[in-house]
């Protein structure tokens, strides 16, 4: 046990009696257990061992009580444990779930044993790395999976480099407080760990070091499959006007809004391929503003319950059109895997029946099946290696095995970067050469600029009757009417019903919207009363990009391997606030039309950079090396054998989830690289 753990246990031992009283002030006893009766002290023990820096915050509450500046935070943490899974120690027997009418499994029970067996990777141990590969793919998420599959099926010998591990489904399918879609300040099971992985935020108050468990770190999952292992899997296409934002609207002051160098029609064949090869379920069309499609979705929409019917009637009364939400989730058995069981734990979790379609269970297994590809896990690309002429010749890799750090220089004919918008930009910036002293591809100071990740608008409503049916995944209906064409507004976005929330997140949403007290018997009774009588509608907005929203590297702050980390700077554009407020107002209109008696909107000041799961834009594509980092096929200008195939190449990020566009642009780029040979697993 470390000295820090000793200190935590000493603190809890000295203050246990006082904490018993305080925790029960947060969740008092009634016919259901109090916080302490449900295990709050054990929860605090586990939590403070993970975050020993929180001990001082708890000590303030112990000393001052409800008048402490930390009381609201303490009430939130204790409540999080009370409503979370029993594995966190604060919900013994998961009794609070019975109280609020929530269950983790499908309403009708599991139809198959869970978790079902999943595809196994072909893993290369660092000691077994070859000196040379035909191609190295850095990152195994949406773009990395496409690259590994396309290159391996073309006959190339491929090494995939993944910074995270390949955890089993059970590890990623249970913890309510440590998944990337919860914001309780605890490091996500999908990685990375806090220790040794800092980033820096620069704002009006100076520089601030943040960790992966902080929302400002802009985490996307660090695990095999990347964000696709635990994402919500909304599979929207960008619309034709998403590719021509500058032409349609001009360039607002303070913005660097630009058109894409390609159009919807250029990408449409790859949207079709992505939907078939990954597996997308959806309805009859993509809604207002959508481009034409050659083929229908390969699967019908996932079954929905009465809440969708309620919202459909309300939208019709408002004169709005609606569509089924397209999802990278099997509604029927597809490509050898079963259908969604409609459990209540989709977003932020690995699918226990393997019906959610990501890189890890579609494209990577295809790559491994060729015998040409393998993956090295828990390994970082420290920098791109070049020869004396500045040509990329390989990658410097670092990692740790059995507590011992290792380093290897590995050569490759082709290098494909797909580490996400933050880490891909960081890698190029950390790879200066004599020819490019500020980083590869950065002659014009463009690498890392135009960071965007989606601001969200929305609202939450309370109804007189039960509206939460618990039928997962949750998103079943959306209006796309406001993606474009809103008078006086640049862009817009979809509005959809939200994923089924865990009880701890429901508590966070209700308190965050001001619809529930943070502590006391009124909070407990409110959760029991409102958890199934409340509904959220949300949607991402089309951000107006700025060159000042950027990723740089900070040589004064390094990771555990001594590599300079990402440093964020920049702020929201005023147009983003306008679009956010419009989305919130229309969400509120929809809820009221559906019968909500109380409605609260997302408002407030937007500040800082936008990143996270939808991160994009730092290596934008174009036709001019002076205004872009990569060409329309993802090649870094001046480097024919270096490509980028993730969201960083996006010029704008649409008013919808971007993952299908990442899959499609990656397929287009890799198909170009391998000579145009189609890679269709469905034929």
XYZ file of C-alpha atoms in Angstrom:
683
model
C 0.000 0.000 0.000
C 1.425 3.415 -0.973
C 1.862 6.281 1.435
C -1.041 8.052 -0.317
C -3.346 5.107 0.356
C -2.206 5.134 3.983
C -3.127 8.802 4.230
C -6.592 8.184 2.777
C -7.283 5.337 5.187
C -6.025 7.389 8.116
C -8.324 10.266 7.128
C -11.339 7.989 6.767
C -10.582 6.237 10.035
C -10.404 9.532 11.896
C -13.510 11.007 10.280
C -15.710 7.978 9.629
C -18.345 8.878 12.219
C -18.717 12.392 10.861
C -18.912 11.100 7.281
C -21.709 8.741 8.286
C -23.787 11.726 9.348
C -22.911 13.844 6.304
C -23.536 11.114 3.735
C -26.954 10.422 5.237
C -27.760 14.114 4.941
C -27.230 13.671 1.204
C -29.377 10.520 0.916
C -31.440 10.060 4.081
C -33.195 6.847 5.074
C -36.844 6.224 4.275
C -38.398 2.984 3.061
C -35.256 2.687 0.907
C -31.689 2.545 2.264
C -29.786 5.687 3.159
C -26.397 6.449 1.620
C -24.515 4.816 4.484
C -26.838 1.803 4.599
C -26.092 1.314 0.890
C -22.319 1.479 1.383
C -21.332 5.131 1.024
C -18.293 4.856 3.287
C -16.835 2.034 1.196
C -17.601 4.040 -1.926
C -15.725 7.038 -0.538
C -12.806 4.768 0.353
C -12.568 3.403 -3.196
C -13.026 6.835 -4.725
C -10.426 8.614 -2.609
C -7.919 5.870 -3.346
C -8.448 6.685 -7.020
C -8.468 10.453 -6.425
C -6.449 11.112 -3.254
C -6.355 14.792 -4.243
C -10.057 14.918 -3.353
C -9.294 14.204 0.311
C -8.878 17.923 1.008
C -12.280 18.626 -0.539
C -13.932 15.997 1.627
C -12.039 17.361 4.649
C -13.607 20.775 4.029
C -17.076 19.202 4.163
C -16.162 17.276 7.320
C -15.079 20.525 8.960
C -17.788 22.927 7.754
C -20.717 20.699 6.769
C -23.444 21.961 4.453
C -21.965 25.472 4.490
C -18.747 24.253 2.870
C -17.987 25.512 -0.631
C -17.523 21.839 -1.501
C -20.933 20.699 -0.248
C -22.625 20.552 -3.635
C -19.680 18.611 -5.051
C -19.714 16.212 -2.090
C -23.466 15.687 -2.434
C -22.981 14.897 -6.107
C -20.235 12.352 -5.466
C -22.133 10.567 -2.697
C -25.254 10.500 -4.883
C -23.237 9.190 -7.822
C -22.170 6.222 -5.740
C -25.694 5.674 -4.429
C -27.166 5.456 -7.933
C -24.255 3.676 -9.646
C -23.413 -0.008 -9.996
C -22.598 -2.039 -6.900
C -19.007 -2.475 -8.067
C -18.327 1.095 -6.984
C -19.275 0.304 -3.397
C -22.066 2.820 -2.825
C -25.153 0.900 -3.938
C -25.145 -2.409 -2.110
C -27.499 -4.796 -3.836
C -28.194 -2.056 -6.363
C -31.256 -1.177 -4.295
C -31.519 2.354 -5.667
C -32.226 0.957 -9.151
C -35.364 -0.692 -7.841
C -36.330 2.590 -6.219
C -36.093 4.600 -9.468
C -37.439 1.840 -11.734
C -34.271 1.243 -13.756
C -32.593 -1.975 -14.852
C -29.365 -2.529 -16.793
C -30.665 -5.336 -18.988
C -33.441 -5.329 -21.586
C -36.978 -4.775 -20.252
C -37.900 -8.340 -21.279
C -34.637 -9.858 -19.999
C -31.623 -11.131 -21.908
C -32.368 -13.441 -24.804
C -28.780 -14.734 -24.908
C -26.073 -15.294 -22.310
C -23.944 -12.202 -21.723
C -21.339 -11.250 -22.530
C -21.141 -13.193 -25.773
C -17.697 -14.202 -27.102
C -16.079 -11.498 -29.220
C -13.396 -11.469 -31.890
C -9.854 -11.958 -30.628
C -6.968 -9.838 -31.880
C -3.722 -10.979 -33.428
C -1.320 -9.321 -30.993
C 2.371 -8.728 -31.558
C 4.449 -8.513 -28.395
C 6.910 -5.605 -28.476
C 9.790 -8.097 -28.369
C 8.477 -9.645 -31.587
C 8.257 -6.474 -33.653
C 9.727 -6.780 -37.119
C 12.269 -4.242 -38.282
C 10.109 -3.327 -41.269
C 6.470 -3.465 -42.379
C 4.789 -2.496 -45.606
C 2.535 -0.196 -43.603
C 2.161 1.073 -40.053
C -1.269 2.283 -38.935
C -1.247 4.495 -35.843
C -4.558 4.124 -34.011
C -7.256 1.462 -34.295
C -10.492 3.458 -34.195
C -12.759 4.202 -37.138
C -10.055 5.399 -39.520
C -7.426 2.984 -38.247
C -9.707 0.001 -38.692
C -10.435 1.016 -42.277
C -6.738 1.460 -42.984
C -5.700 -1.851 -41.411
C -8.392 -3.727 -43.298
C -7.796 -2.109 -46.672
C -4.028 -2.402 -46.523
C -4.026 -6.000 -45.253
C -6.570 -7.122 -47.842
C -4.401 -5.539 -50.546
C -1.615 -7.927 -49.556
C 0.488 -5.552 -47.493
C 2.056 -6.570 -44.200
C 0.518 -4.223 -41.637
C 1.287 -3.288 -38.036
C -1.439 -1.476 -36.104
C -0.155 0.601 -33.203
C -2.673 1.120 -30.391
C -1.982 3.263 -27.320
C -4.603 1.405 -25.293
C -5.244 -2.212 -24.423
C -7.875 -4.677 -25.710
C -9.970 -5.099 -22.537
C -12.637 -7.772 -22.403
C -16.258 -6.776 -22.783
C -17.008 -7.218 -19.080
C -14.429 -4.588 -18.172
C -16.132 -1.998 -20.372
C -19.756 -3.021 -19.864
C -20.505 -2.370 -16.186
C -18.930 0.650 -14.486
C -21.372 3.578 -14.426
C -18.886 6.137 -13.145
C -15.785 5.240 -15.151
C -16.927 5.317 -18.727
C -16.178 8.095 -21.220
C -19.768 9.381 -21.213
C -19.859 10.069 -17.478
C -18.260 13.158 -15.978
C -17.628 12.285 -12.350
C -13.882 12.949 -12.489
C -12.825 9.298 -12.375
C -10.547 7.867 -15.055
C -12.475 5.886 -17.692
C -12.158 2.116 -17.988
C -11.587 2.646 -21.708
C -8.401 4.564 -20.927
C -6.089 6.244 -20.611
C -5.098 6.301 -16.948
C -4.558 9.632 -15.258
C -0.990 8.907 -14.169
C 1.520 9.932 -16.792
C -0.982 11.346 -19.311
C -1.373 15.076 -18.679
C -2.504 17.716 -21.141
C -2.435 21.489 -20.783
C -5.267 23.997 -21.169
C -4.369 27.618 -21.856
C -7.067 30.200 -21.161
C -7.453 33.710 -19.746
C -6.095 32.515 -16.389
C -2.926 30.992 -17.860
C -1.892 27.357 -18.205
C -3.621 24.550 -16.342
C -2.589 20.877 -16.340
C -5.517 18.471 -16.722
C -5.828 14.689 -16.584
C -7.899 12.198 -18.657
C -10.643 12.147 -16.019
C -11.150 15.917 -16.497
C -13.598 16.881 -19.267
C -11.195 19.536 -20.580
C -8.745 16.754 -21.471
C -11.056 16.020 -24.448
C -10.924 12.273 -23.998
C -11.789 9.800 -26.664
C -11.392 6.148 -25.716
C -7.822 4.847 -25.707
C -8.573 1.215 -26.450
C -8.583 -1.183 -29.374
C -11.364 0.038 -31.608
C -10.913 3.559 -30.250
C -14.115 5.452 -29.608
C -16.091 2.941 -31.678
C -15.762 0.377 -28.878
C -17.922 2.431 -26.527
C -19.641 5.050 -28.657
C -23.347 5.665 -29.035
C -23.021 4.715 -32.728
C -25.249 7.329 -34.341
C -24.499 6.921 -38.046
C -25.482 10.125 -39.833
C -24.202 11.186 -43.231
C -23.082 14.767 -43.630
C -25.475 16.723 -45.849
C -24.516 18.366 -49.164
C -24.513 21.821 -47.584
C -22.167 20.648 -44.827
C -19.435 20.580 -47.479
C -20.029 24.165 -48.720
C -20.469 26.214 -45.562
C -18.239 29.124 -46.648
C -19.855 29.363 -50.072
C -23.320 29.309 -48.542
C -22.704 31.690 -45.642
C -19.491 33.596 -46.213
C -16.733 33.668 -43.623
C -17.821 35.351 -40.370
C -15.454 37.693 -38.574
C -13.107 35.775 -36.315
C -13.744 32.539 -38.192
C -11.791 30.407 -40.641
C -14.870 28.762 -42.110
C -14.059 27.022 -45.406
C -15.511 24.626 -47.951
C -14.387 21.034 -48.218
C -12.348 20.172 -51.322
C -14.815 17.350 -51.980
C -18.590 17.320 -52.132
C -21.321 15.005 -50.919
C -21.499 13.274 -54.304
C -17.770 12.503 -54.100
C -18.267 10.758 -50.766
C -21.659 9.122 -51.370
C -20.259 5.792 -52.716
C -18.133 5.424 -49.610
C -21.066 6.271 -47.344
C -22.859 3.367 -49.032
C -19.869 1.088 -48.445
C -19.457 2.111 -44.839
C -23.119 1.400 -44.118
C -22.857 -2.060 -45.672
C -19.454 -3.084 -44.348
C -20.018 -1.903 -40.798
C -23.780 -2.404 -40.597
C -26.218 0.472 -40.095
C -29.874 0.251 -39.095
C -32.230 3.022 -40.120
C -35.536 4.098 -41.589
C -36.751 5.160 -44.989
C -34.413 8.128 -45.369
C -32.056 10.669 -43.856
C -34.480 13.568 -43.494
C -34.513 17.204 -44.505
C -31.344 18.558 -46.148
C -29.962 15.044 -46.757
C -28.248 14.120 -49.989
C -29.445 11.366 -52.315
C -28.594 7.773 -51.467
C -28.204 4.918 -53.919
C -29.102 2.160 -51.468
C -31.377 1.923 -48.425
C -29.925 1.156 -45.021
C -28.857 -2.494 -44.859
C -30.973 -3.072 -41.732
C -34.372 -1.775 -40.599
C -34.569 0.566 -37.607
C -34.311 -0.810 -34.104
C -37.714 -1.316 -32.503
C -38.904 1.638 -30.447
C -41.477 2.168 -27.746
C -44.264 4.614 -26.889
C -41.918 7.544 -26.226
C -41.098 7.692 -29.937
C -44.783 7.732 -30.837
C -45.364 10.598 -28.392
C -42.542 12.630 -29.901
C -43.642 11.862 -33.460
C -47.131 13.219 -32.718
C -45.670 16.312 -31.100
C -43.332 17.005 -34.019
C -46.218 16.627 -36.443
C -48.234 19.133 -34.450
C -45.329 21.572 -34.725
C -45.084 20.996 -38.467
C -41.705 19.282 -38.244
C -40.552 16.199 -40.097
C -38.884 13.299 -38.267
C -36.746 10.282 -39.092
C -35.505 7.177 -37.326
C -32.033 7.701 -35.876
C -29.525 5.700 -37.950
C -27.338 3.537 -35.729
C -24.264 1.384 -36.201
C -26.148 -1.258 -34.239
C -27.609 -4.506 -35.536
C -31.391 -4.478 -35.505
C -31.273 -7.996 -36.976
C -28.422 -10.507 -37.161
C -25.850 -9.096 -39.577
C -22.389 -10.147 -40.803
C -22.240 -13.048 -38.381
C -23.243 -11.218 -35.202
C -26.552 -11.017 -33.366
C -29.114 -8.281 -32.971
C -29.345 -5.601 -30.295
C -31.079 -6.819 -27.120
C -32.075 -3.195 -26.280
C -30.474 -2.999 -22.865
C -30.144 0.246 -20.916
C -26.350 0.514 -21.096
C -25.218 1.441 -24.589
C -23.437 4.760 -24.769
C -20.094 4.706 -22.982
C -20.162 0.920 -22.631
C -19.036 -2.049 -24.697
C -21.992 -4.011 -26.045
C -22.476 -7.223 -24.017
C -23.959 -9.049 -27.022
C -21.515 -7.569 -29.575
C -24.317 -5.984 -31.617
C -22.755 -2.513 -31.698
C -20.601 -2.199 -34.787
C -17.150 -0.720 -34.381
C -13.698 -1.154 -35.753
C -12.879 -3.878 -33.208
C -15.563 -6.347 -34.376
C -15.807 -5.561 -38.095
C -12.753 -4.166 -39.852
C -9.936 -5.265 -37.552
C -11.045 -8.938 -37.569
C -11.103 -8.782 -41.376
C -7.564 -7.429 -41.336
C -6.387 -10.166 -38.956
C -8.124 -12.846 -41.039
C -5.817 -12.116 -43.972
C -2.788 -13.196 -41.974
C -1.142 -9.921 -42.990
C -1.981 -7.746 -39.973
C -1.275 -7.663 -36.269
C -1.647 -5.129 -33.493
C 0.797 -3.999 -30.823
C -1.059 -2.769 -27.753
C -0.275 -0.203 -25.049
C 2.260 1.343 -27.391
C 2.730 4.986 -28.319
C 4.041 6.499 -31.529
C 6.558 8.971 -30.131
C 7.422 10.553 -33.481
C 7.547 9.943 -37.195
C 11.029 9.081 -38.440
C 12.491 10.583 -41.611
C 15.614 10.166 -43.736
C 18.098 12.903 -44.610
C 15.787 14.156 -47.380
C 12.853 14.489 -44.986
C 10.947 11.480 -46.339
C 8.992 9.501 -43.733
C 10.634 6.109 -43.292
C 9.007 4.764 -40.140
C 7.889 5.383 -36.604
C 9.590 5.550 -33.208
C 7.540 3.468 -30.776
C 7.579 3.465 -26.966
C 5.815 1.402 -24.359
C 6.152 -0.443 -21.073
C 6.304 -4.200 -20.501
C 6.372 -5.635 -16.973
C 7.250 -2.235 -15.571
C 10.173 -1.703 -17.947
C 10.045 0.996 -20.609
C 11.085 0.029 -24.121
C 11.755 1.819 -27.404
C 11.864 0.581 -30.979
C 12.420 2.204 -34.359
C 10.292 0.422 -36.947
C 10.494 1.102 -40.688
C 7.563 1.193 -43.113
C 6.884 2.013 -46.744
C 3.579 3.665 -45.794
C 2.490 5.322 -42.559
C -1.180 6.010 -41.861
C -2.035 8.285 -38.937
C -5.429 7.732 -37.319
C -4.961 8.616 -33.658
C -7.786 11.172 -33.430
C -7.654 14.895 -34.035
C -5.700 15.683 -30.868
C -3.099 12.928 -30.897
C -2.630 12.950 -34.685
C -1.798 16.667 -34.567
C 0.438 16.085 -31.560
C 2.372 13.386 -33.433
C 3.066 15.585 -36.458
C 4.083 18.498 -34.231
C 6.416 16.227 -32.241
C 8.165 15.117 -35.463
C 10.249 18.131 -36.535
C 12.907 17.663 -39.198
C 15.615 19.850 -40.676
C 13.337 20.453 -43.653
C 10.228 21.000 -41.482
C 11.537 22.401 -38.190
C 8.070 23.121 -36.778
C 6.705 19.635 -37.364
C 5.810 17.506 -40.338
C 3.208 19.180 -42.532
C 3.465 22.416 -40.563
C 5.287 24.799 -42.905
C 2.296 27.151 -42.802
C 1.499 26.826 -39.067
C -1.724 24.938 -39.770
C -1.161 21.656 -37.909
C -3.398 21.599 -34.844
C -5.598 24.538 -35.863
C -9.398 24.508 -36.354
C -10.076 22.061 -33.499
C -13.794 21.299 -33.176
C -15.744 18.583 -31.442
C -19.383 19.730 -31.259
C -21.127 21.976 -28.824
C -24.546 20.646 -27.819
C -27.899 22.268 -27.323
C -30.912 20.656 -25.776
C -33.522 20.662 -23.062
C -34.965 18.404 -20.385
C -38.649 18.081 -19.628
C -40.702 16.679 -16.767
C -44.044 15.027 -17.544
C -47.077 14.079 -15.494
C -46.871 10.492 -16.691
C -44.110 7.953 -17.317
C -42.222 8.666 -20.558
C -38.981 6.731 -20.073
C -39.611 3.198 -21.311
C -36.053 1.973 -20.701
C -35.885 0.550 -24.220
C -32.306 0.915 -25.413
C -30.250 2.179 -27.001
C -32.562 5.200 -26.658
C -32.242 7.453 -29.734
C -35.219 6.523 -31.869
C -36.469 9.747 -33.427
C -34.882 12.945 -34.683
C -35.777 16.035 -36.579
C -33.255 17.176 -39.167
C -35.252 20.249 -40.192
C -32.815 22.639 -38.493
C -29.530 21.339 -39.896
C -29.598 24.308 -42.280
C -31.907 27.101 -43.353
C -32.448 28.767 -39.974
C -32.804 32.508 -40.691
C -29.871 34.537 -39.422
C -27.935 31.461 -38.356
C -24.902 29.727 -39.828
C -25.605 26.031 -39.802
C -27.525 24.120 -37.183
C -27.967 20.503 -36.222
C -30.231 17.580 -35.511
C -32.355 17.166 -32.385
C -32.955 13.625 -31.103
C -34.158 11.794 -28.032
C -31.263 10.714 -25.880
C -29.706 7.406 -24.904
C -31.144 5.577 -21.909
C -29.278 7.121 -18.997
C -27.815 5.320 -16.027
C -29.398 6.429 -12.743
C -26.241 8.272 -11.699
C -26.263 10.228 -14.963
C -30.000 10.875 -14.600
C -29.222 12.444 -11.217
C -26.531 14.575 -12.890
C -28.877 15.704 -15.655
C -31.783 16.542 -13.341
C -29.615 18.491 -10.929
C -27.689 20.142 -13.779
C -30.919 21.404 -15.320
C -32.134 22.636 -11.933
C -35.011 20.149 -11.816
C -33.815 18.265 -8.711
C -32.197 19.289 -5.397
C -28.673 17.939 -4.951
C -29.238 16.495 -1.481
C -31.788 15.641 1.136
C -35.016 13.693 1.229
C -36.456 15.907 -1.543
C -33.623 14.851 -3.840
C -34.153 11.166 -3.071
C -37.908 11.378 -3.518
C -37.418 13.478 -6.632
C -35.238 10.813 -8.213
C -37.847 8.186 -7.402
C -40.550 10.387 -8.885
C -38.778 11.924 -11.893
C -36.358 9.316 -13.247
C -39.041 7.844 -15.495
C -41.115 10.992 -15.898
C -38.340 13.019 -17.511
C -36.922 13.140 -21.012
C -33.957 14.838 -22.678
C -33.725 16.030 -26.263
C -30.266 16.980 -27.504
C -28.296 17.689 -30.629
C -24.831 18.750 -31.801
C -24.425 21.979 -33.716
C -22.401 22.858 -36.791
C -19.529 24.802 -35.222
C -18.024 27.833 -36.907
C -14.358 26.995 -36.872
C -11.579 29.304 -35.779
C -7.851 29.080 -36.449
C -7.302 30.074 -32.816
C -8.998 26.902 -31.516
C -5.983 24.684 -31.673
C -3.704 21.946 -30.434
C -0.047 22.720 -29.830
C 2.589 20.783 -27.914
C 4.034 21.874 -24.612
C 7.719 20.958 -24.222
C 7.568 21.891 -20.535
C 4.929 19.221 -19.824
C 5.562 15.678 -20.990
C 3.948 12.271 -20.652
C 5.575 9.391 -18.831
C 7.841 8.767 -21.831
C 9.080 12.338 -22.007
C 7.006 13.222 -25.080
C 5.591 16.789 -25.102
C 1.837 16.686 -24.529
C -1.050 18.444 -26.249
C -1.844 21.994 -25.191
C -5.282 23.450 -25.988
C -6.085 27.098 -26.559
C -8.941 29.018 -28.123
C -12.570 29.788 -27.476
C -16.068 29.420 -28.852
C -17.206 31.595 -31.748
C -20.323 33.756 -31.112
C -22.135 31.886 -33.891
C -21.773 28.688 -31.860
C -23.735 30.239 -29.010
C -26.443 31.359 -31.426
C -26.809 27.843 -32.878
C -26.675 26.221 -29.431
C -29.421 28.490 -28.132
C -31.618 27.775 -31.151
C -31.216 24.017 -30.679
C -32.099 24.380 -26.996
C -35.175 26.475 -27.750
C -36.500 24.067 -30.388
C -35.822 21.117 -28.055
C -37.903 22.848 -25.409
C -40.685 23.496 -27.930
C -40.736 19.814 -28.825
C -40.903 18.716 -25.192
C -43.755 21.083 -24.423
C -45.639 19.908 -27.497
C -45.150 16.349 -26.210
C -46.771 17.272 -22.892
C -43.904 18.330 -20.631
C -45.127 20.453 -17.729
C -41.670 21.710 -16.721
C -38.844 22.338 -19.184
C -35.281 23.547 -18.686
C -32.989 24.528 -21.550
C -29.229 24.269 -21.992
C -27.930 27.832 -21.869
C -24.967 29.650 -20.412
C -21.653 30.894 -21.738
C -19.706 28.686 -24.116
C -15.981 28.842 -23.444
C -12.778 26.984 -24.147
C -12.096 24.542 -26.926
C -14.449 21.866 -28.200
C -13.142 18.313 -28.505
C -13.927 14.963 -26.920
C -15.566 12.070 -28.738
C -16.359 14.113 -31.874
C -12.939 15.768 -32.148
C -12.059 16.911 -35.651
C -10.427 19.542 -37.781
C -6.770 19.826 -36.736
C -5.308 18.533 -40.036
C -7.931 19.826 -42.444
C -7.960 18.722 -46.069
C -7.783 21.032 -49.060
C -6.338 21.627 -52.500
C -3.765 24.264 -51.522
C -0.777 23.431 -49.272
C -0.807 27.007 -47.972
C -4.313 26.629 -46.514
C -4.522 22.917 -45.656
C -2.436 20.106 -44.169
C -3.550 17.160 -46.318
C -4.867 16.755 -49.838
C -8.373 15.426 -50.642
C -7.115 11.854 -50.168
C -5.520 12.482 -46.786
C -1.907 12.712 -47.978
C 0.170 15.170 -45.973
C 1.441 17.766 -48.417
C 5.003 16.926 -49.445
C 4.766 13.344 -48.146
C 3.356 10.845 -50.617
C 3.675 7.945 -48.154
C 2.073 9.649 -45.131
C -1.710 9.785 -44.854
C -4.212 10.868 -42.222
C -7.560 9.046 -42.033
C -9.408 10.305 -38.967
C -11.680 13.230 -38.098
C -8.765 15.659 -38.080
C -9.082 15.993 -41.871
C -12.643 17.373 -41.586
C -12.923 20.969 -42.759
C -16.202 21.390 -40.907
C -17.823 18.818 -38.653
C -21.508 18.889 -39.583
C -24.455 19.227 -37.242
C -24.499 15.456 -36.706
C -22.269 12.760 -35.237
C -19.188 12.506 -37.499
C -18.171 8.841 -37.260
C -19.805 7.634 -40.474
C -17.982 10.415 -42.311
C -14.702 9.279 -40.726
C -15.348 5.738 -41.947
C -16.288 6.998 -45.423
C -13.405 9.439 -45.915
C -10.964 6.802 -44.639
C -12.336 4.236 -47.106
C -11.991 6.737 -49.932
C -8.398 7.540 -48.986
C -7.305 3.938 -48.458
C -9.053 2.803 -51.636
C -7.029 5.475 -53.449
C -3.852 4.250 -51.781
C -4.321 0.601 -52.728
C -5.257 1.456 -56.287
C -9.026 1.645 -56.280
C -9.737 -1.972 -55.361
C -13.119 -2.124 -53.608
C -13.176 -3.896 -50.261
C -16.719 -5.102 -49.732
C -17.264 -7.787 -47.096
C -20.913 -8.218 -48.018
C -20.258 -9.653 -51.487
